[in-house]
Amino acid sequence: MKSLATLIKLYRKRLDDKRIELVREQETLDELNKILAHIREEMRQEKKVAEKSLEGRYTFPGYVGQAINSERRIASLIKEQENKIEAIRDAIAEEFSELKKYEILLEVKQRSAAKEEARLEQTQLDEIATNSFLQERREE
């Protein structure tokens, strides 16, 4: 059972590591989403500025082209990050499943050992009672 307990500790550690990795990757995704939102907000602001000036109308198409390229790159990174997060979630589910198997196996073994111990104790008590009964009969 000691080896099972060690195995359970190992799987818990691996599961914790995967959860930490998931949090880090989720934070990265959140940052990418903030950057994307910032680019989009900046495009709206620049559009307002461009509508008000002749020079702005002239330079706005170049800016929009650049901003759209940035938006596409960030959107691509977001997609990659989402795929990475999904893979980590799958790994967490797998690790959790393995951990549960070993925890259940340990629990079954512990219950079995407790039953065996109770059975042995009952056998000893029965033997003591039988010996006591036989001794009382002899004394009569």
Coordinates of N, CA, C and O in Angstrom, one line a residue, residues 31-131:
E31 N -4.2 38.0 -21.7 CA -3.4 39.1 -22.2 C -3.6 39.3 -23.7 O -3.7 40.4 -24.2
L32 N -3.6 38.2 -24.5 CA -3.8 38.3 -25.9 C -5.1 38.9 -26.2 O -5.2 39.7 -27.2
N33 N -6.1 38.5 -25.5 CA -7.5 39.1 -25.7 C -7.5 40.6 -25.4 O -8.2 41.3 -26.1
K34 N -6.8 41.0 -24.4 CA -6.7 42.4 -24.1 C -6.0 43.2 -25.2 O -6.4 44.3 -25.5
I35 N -5.0 42.6 -25.7 CA -4.2 43.2 -26.8 C -5.2 43.4 -28.0 O -5.2 44.4 -28.7
L36 N -5.9 42.3 -28.3 CA -6.8 42.4 -29.5 C -7.9 43.4 -29.2 O -8.2 44.2 -30.2
A37 N -8.4 43.5 -28.0 CA -9.5 44.5 -27.7 C -8.9 45.9 -27.9 O -9.5 46.8 -28.4
H38 N -7.6 46.0 -27.4 CA -6.9 47.3 -27.5 C -6.8 47.7 -29.0 O -7.0 48.9 -29.3
I39 N -6.4 46.8 -29.8 CA -6.2 47.1 -31.3 C -7.5 47.5 -31.9 O -7.6 48.5 -32.6
R40 N -8.6 46.8 -31.5 CA -9.9 47.2 -32.1 C -10.4 48.5 -31.6 O -10.9 49.3 -32.3
E41 N -10.1 48.8 -30.3 CA -10.5 50.1 -29.8 C -9.7 51.2 -30.4 O -10.3 52.3 -30.7
E42 N -8.5 51.0 -30.6 CA -7.6 51.9 -31.2 C -8.0 52.2 -32.6 O -8.0 53.4 -33.1
M43 N -8.5 51.2 -33.4 CA -9.0 51.4 -34.7 C -10.2 52.3 -34.7 O -10.4 53.1 -35.6
R44 N -11.1 52.0 -33.8 CA -12.3 52.9 -33.7 C -12.0 54.3 -33.4 O -12.5 55.2 -34.0
Q45 N -11.0 54.5 -32.5 CA -10.6 55.9 -32.2 C -9.9 56.6 -33.4 O -10.2 57.7 -33.7
E46 N -9.1 55.8 -34.1 CA -8.4 56.4 -35.3 C -9.4 56.7 -36.4 O -9.3 57.7 -37.1
K47 N -10.5 55.9 -36.5 CA -11.5 56.2 -37.5 C -12.2 57.5 -37.1 O -12.4 58.3 -38.0
K48 N -12.5 57.7 -35.9 CA -13.1 59.0 -35.5 C -12.2 60.2 -35.8 O -12.7 61.2 -36.3
V49 N -10.9 60.0 -35.5 CA -10.0 61.1 -35.8 C -9.9 61.3 -37.3 O -9.9 62.4 -37.8
A50 N -9.8 60.2 -38.1 CA -9.7 60.3 -39.5 C -10.9 61.0 -40.1 O -10.8 61.7 -41.1
E51 N -12.1 60.8 -39.6 CA -13.3 61.4 -40.1 C -13.3 62.9 -40.0 O -13.9 63.6 -40.7
K52 N -12.5 63.4 -39.0 CA -12.5 64.8 -38.7 C -11.4 65.6 -39.5 O -11.4 66.8 -39.5
S53 N -10.4 64.9 -40.1 CA -9.4 65.7 -40.7 C -9.1 65.1 -42.1 O -9.2 63.9 -42.3
L54 N -8.7 65.9 -43.0 CA -8.3 65.5 -44.3 C -7.1 64.6 -44.3 O -7.0 63.6 -45.0
E55 N -6.1 65.1 -43.6 CA -4.9 64.3 -43.5 C -5.1 62.9 -42.9 O -4.6 61.9 -43.3
G56 N -6.0 62.8 -41.9 CA -6.4 61.6 -41.3 C -7.1 60.6 -42.3 O -6.8 59.4 -42.3
R57 N -7.9 61.2 -43.2 CA -8.6 60.3 -44.2 C -7.5 59.8 -45.2 O -7.7 58.7 -45.7
Y58 N -6.5 60.5 -45.4 CA -5.4 60.1 -46.3 C -4.6 59.0 -45.7 O -4.2 58.0 -46.4
T59 N -4.2 59.1 -44.4 CA -3.4 58.1 -43.8 C -4.1 56.9 -43.2 O -3.5 55.9 -42.9
F60 N -5.4 57.1 -43.0 CA -6.2 56.0 -42.3 C -6.1 54.7 -43.0 O -6.0 53.6 -42.3
P61 N -6.3 54.6 -44.3 CA -6.2 53.3 -45.0 C -4.9 52.5 -44.7 O -5.0 51.3 -44.5
G62 N -3.8 53.2 -44.7 CA -2.5 52.5 -44.4 C -2.5 52.0 -42.9 O -2.1 50.9 -42.7
Y63 N -3.0 52.8 -42.1 CA -3.1 52.4 -40.6 C -4.0 51.2 -40.5 O -3.7 50.3 -39.8
V64 N -5.2 51.2 -41.1 CA -6.1 50.1 -41.0 C -5.5 48.8 -41.5 O -5.7 47.8 -40.9
G65 N -4.8 48.9 -42.6 CA -4.1 47.7 -43.2 C -3.1 47.1 -42.2 O -3.1 45.9 -41.9
Q66 N -2.4 48.0 -41.5 CA -1.4 47.6 -40.5 C -2.2 47.0 -39.3 O -1.8 45.9 -38.8
A67 N -3.2 47.7 -38.9 CA -4.0 47.2 -37.7 C -4.6 45.9 -38.0 O -4.7 45.0 -37.1
I68 N -5.2 45.7 -39.2 CA -5.8 44.4 -39.5 C -4.8 43.3 -39.5 O -5.1 42.2 -39.1
N69 N -3.6 43.6 -40.0 CA -2.5 42.5 -40.0 C -2.2 42.2 -38.5 O -2.0 41.0 -38.2
S70 N -2.1 43.2 -37.7 CA -1.8 42.9 -36.3 C -3.0 42.1 -35.7 O -2.7 41.2 -34.9
E71 N -4.2 42.5 -36.0 CA -5.4 41.8 -35.5 C -5.3 40.4 -35.9 O -5.6 39.5 -35.1
R72 N -5.0 40.1 -37.1 CA -4.9 38.7 -37.6 C -3.9 37.9 -36.9 O -4.1 36.8 -36.6
R73 N -2.7 38.5 -36.7 CA -1.6 37.8 -36.0 C -2.0 37.5 -34.6 O -1.8 36.4 -34.1
I74 N -2.6 38.5 -33.9 CA -3.1 38.2 -32.5 C -4.2 37.2 -32.5 O -4.2 36.3 -31.6
A75 N -5.1 37.3 -33.5 CA -6.2 36.3 -33.5 C -5.6 34.9 -33.7 O -6.1 33.9 -33.2
S76 N -4.6 34.8 -34.6 CA -3.9 33.5 -34.8 C -3.3 33.0 -33.5 O -3.4 31.8 -33.2
L77 N -2.6 33.9 -32.8 CA -2.0 33.5 -31.5 C -3.0 33.1 -30.5 O -2.8 32.1 -29.7
I78 N -4.2 33.8 -30.5 CA -5.3 33.4 -29.6 C -5.7 32.0 -29.9 O -5.9 31.2 -29.0
K79 N -5.9 31.7 -31.2 CA -6.4 30.3 -31.6 C -5.4 29.3 -31.1 O -5.7 28.2 -30.6
E80 N -4.1 29.5 -31.3 CA -3.0 28.6 -30.9 C -3.1 28.4 -29.4 O -3.0 27.3 -28.9
Q81 N -3.3 29.5 -28.7 CA -3.3 29.5 -27.2 C -4.5 28.7 -26.7 O -4.4 27.9 -25.8
E82 N -5.7 28.9 -27.4 CA -6.9 28.1 -27.0 C -6.7 26.6 -27.3 O -7.1 25.8 -26.4
N83 N -6.0 26.3 -28.4 CA -5.7 24.9 -28.6 C -4.7 24.3 -27.6 O -4.9 23.2 -27.1
K84 N -3.8 25.1 -27.2 CA -2.8 24.7 -26.1 C -3.6 24.5 -24.8 O -3.3 23.5 -24.1
I85 N -4.5 25.4 -24.5 CA -5.3 25.3 -23.2 C -6.1 24.0 -23.3 O -6.3 23.3 -22.3
E86 N -6.7 23.8 -24.4 CA -7.6 22.6 -24.6 C -6.8 21.3 -24.4 O -7.2 20.4 -23.7
A87 N -5.6 21.3 -24.9 CA -4.7 20.1 -24.7 C -4.3 19.9 -23.2 O -4.3 18.8 -22.7
I88 N -4.1 21.0 -22.6 CA -3.7 21.0 -21.1 C -5.0 20.5 -20.4 O -4.8 19.6 -19.4
R89 N -6.1 20.9 -20.7 CA -7.4 20.5 -20.0 C -7.6 19.0 -20.2 O -7.9 18.2 -19.3
D90 N -7.3 18.5 -21.5 CA -7.4 17.1 -21.7 C -6.4 16.3 -20.9 O -6.7 15.2 -20.3
A91 N -5.2 16.8 -20.8 CA -4.1 16.2 -19.9 C -4.5 16.2 -18.5 O -4.3 15.2 -17.8
I92 N -5.2 17.2 -18.0 CA -5.6 17.3 -16.6 C -6.7 16.2 -16.4 O -6.7 15.5 -15.4
A93 N -7.6 16.1 -17.3 CA -8.7 15.1 -17.2 C -8.1 13.7 -17.1 O -8.5 12.9 -16.3
E94 N -7.1 13.5 -18.0 CA -6.4 12.2 -18.0 C -5.7 11.9 -16.6 O -5.8 10.8 -16.1
E95 N -4.9 12.9 -16.2 CA -4.2 12.8 -14.9 C -5.2 12.5 -13.8 O -5.0 11.7 -12.9
F96 N -6.3 13.3 -13.8 CA -7.3 13.1 -12.7 C -7.9 11.7 -12.7 O -8.1 11.1 -11.7
S97 N -8.2 11.2 -13.9 CA -8.7 9.9 -14.1 C -7.8 8.8 -13.5 O -8.2 7.9 -12.8
E98 N -6.5 9.0 -13.9 CA -5.5 8.0 -13.3 C -5.4 8.2 -11.8 O -5.3 7.1 -11.1
L99 N -5.4 9.4 -11.3 CA -5.3 9.6 -9.9 C -6.5 8.9 -9.2 O -6.3 8.2 -8.2
K100 N -7.7 9.1 -9.7 CA -8.9 8.5 -9.1 C -8.8 7.0 -9.1 O -9.2 6.4 -8.1
K101 N -8.3 6.4 -10.1 CA -8.1 4.9 -10.2 C -7.3 4.5 -9.0 O -7.6 3.5 -8.3
Y102 N -6.2 5.1 -8.8 CA -5.2 4.7 -7.8 C -5.8 5.0 -6.4 O -5.6 4.2 -5.4
E103 N -6.5 6.1 -6.2 CA -7.2 6.4 -4.9 C -8.2 5.4 -4.6 O -8.3 5.0 -3.5
I104 N -9.0 5.0 -5.6 CA -10.1 4.0 -5.4 C -9.4 2.7 -5.1 O -9.9 2.0 -4.1
L105 N -8.4 2.3 -5.8 CA -7.7 1.0 -5.5 C -7.1 1.0 -4.1 O -7.2 0.0 -3.4
L106 N -6.5 2.2 -3.6 CA -6.0 2.2 -2.3 C -7.1 2.1 -1.3 O -7.0 1.4 -0.3
E107 N -8.2 2.8 -1.5 CA -9.4 2.7 -0.6 C -9.9 1.2 -0.5 O -10.2 0.8 0.6
V108 N -10.0 0.6 -1.6 CA -10.4 -0.8 -1.6 C -9.5 -1.7 -0.8 O -9.9 -2.5 0.0
K109 N -8.2 -1.5 -1.1 CA -7.2 -2.3 -0.3 C -7.2 -2.0 1.2 O -7.1 -2.9 2.0
Q110 N -7.4 -0.7 1.5 CA -7.5 -0.3 3.0 C -8.8 -1.0 3.6 O -8.7 -1.5 4.7
R111 N -9.9 -1.0 2.9 CA -11.1 -1.6 3.4 C -10.9 -3.1 3.5 O -11.3 -3.7 4.5
S112 N -10.3 -3.7 2.6 CA -10.0 -5.1 2.6 C -9.1 -5.5 3.8 O -9.3 -6.5 4.5
A113 N -8.1 -4.7 4.0 CA -7.2 -4.9 5.1 C -7.9 -4.7 6.4 O -7.7 -5.5 7.4
A114 N -8.8 -3.7 6.5 CA -9.5 -3.5 7.7 C -10.5 -4.7 8.0 O -10.6 -5.1 9.2
K115 N -11.1 -5.2 7.0 CA -12.0 -6.4 7.1 C -11.2 -7.6 7.6 O -11.6 -8.3 8.4
E116 N -10.0 -7.8 7.0 CA -9.2 -8.9 7.4 C -8.7 -8.8 8.8 O -8.7 -9.7 9.6
E117 N -8.4 -7.6 9.2 CA -8.0 -7.3 10.6 C -9.1 -7.6 11.5 O -9.0 -8.2 12.6
A118 N -10.3 -7.2 11.2 CA -11.5 -7.4 12.0 C -11.8 -8.9 12.1 O -12.2 -9.4 13.1
R119 N -11.6 -9.6 10.9 CA -11.9 -11.1 10.9 C -10.9 -11.8 11.8 O -11.3 -12.6 12.6
L120 N -9.6 -11.4 11.8 CA -8.6 -12.0 12.6 C -8.9 -11.7 14.1 O -8.7 -12.6 15.0
E121 N -9.3 -10.5 14.4 CA -9.6 -10.1 15.8 C -10.8 -10.9 16.3 O -10.8 -11.4 17.4
Q122 N -11.8 -11.1 15.4 CA -13.0 -11.9 15.8 C -12.6 -13.4 16.0 O -13.1 -14.0 16.9
T123 N -11.7 -13.9 15.2 CA -11.2 -15.3 15.3 C -10.5 -15.4 16.7 O -10.7 -16.4 17.4
Q124 N -9.7 -14.4 17.0 CA -9.0 -14.5 18.3 C -10.0 -14.4 19.5 O -9.9 -15.1 20.5
L125 N -11.0 -13.5 19.4 CA -12.0 -13.4 20.4 C -12.8 -14.7 20.5 O -13.1 -15.2 21.7
D126 N -13.1 -15.3 19.4 CA -13.8 -16.6 19.4 C -13.0 -17.7 20.1 O -13.5 -18.5 20.9
E127 N -11.7 -17.7 19.8 CA -10.8 -18.7 20.4 C -10.7 -18.5 21.9 O -10.8 -19.5 22.7
I128 N -10.6 -17.2 22.3 CA -10.6 -16.9 23.7 C -11.9 -17.4 24.4 O -11.8 -18.0 25.5
A129 N -13.0 -17.1 23.8 CA -14.3 -17.5 24.4 C -14.4 -19.0 24.4 O -14.9 -19.5 25.4
T130 N -14.0 -19.7 23.4 CA -14.1 -21.1 23.4 C -13.2 -21.7 24.5 O -13.6 -22.6 25.2
N131 N -12.0 -21.2 24.6 CA -11.1 -21.7 25.6 C -11.6 -21.4 27.0 O -11.5 -22.3 27.9

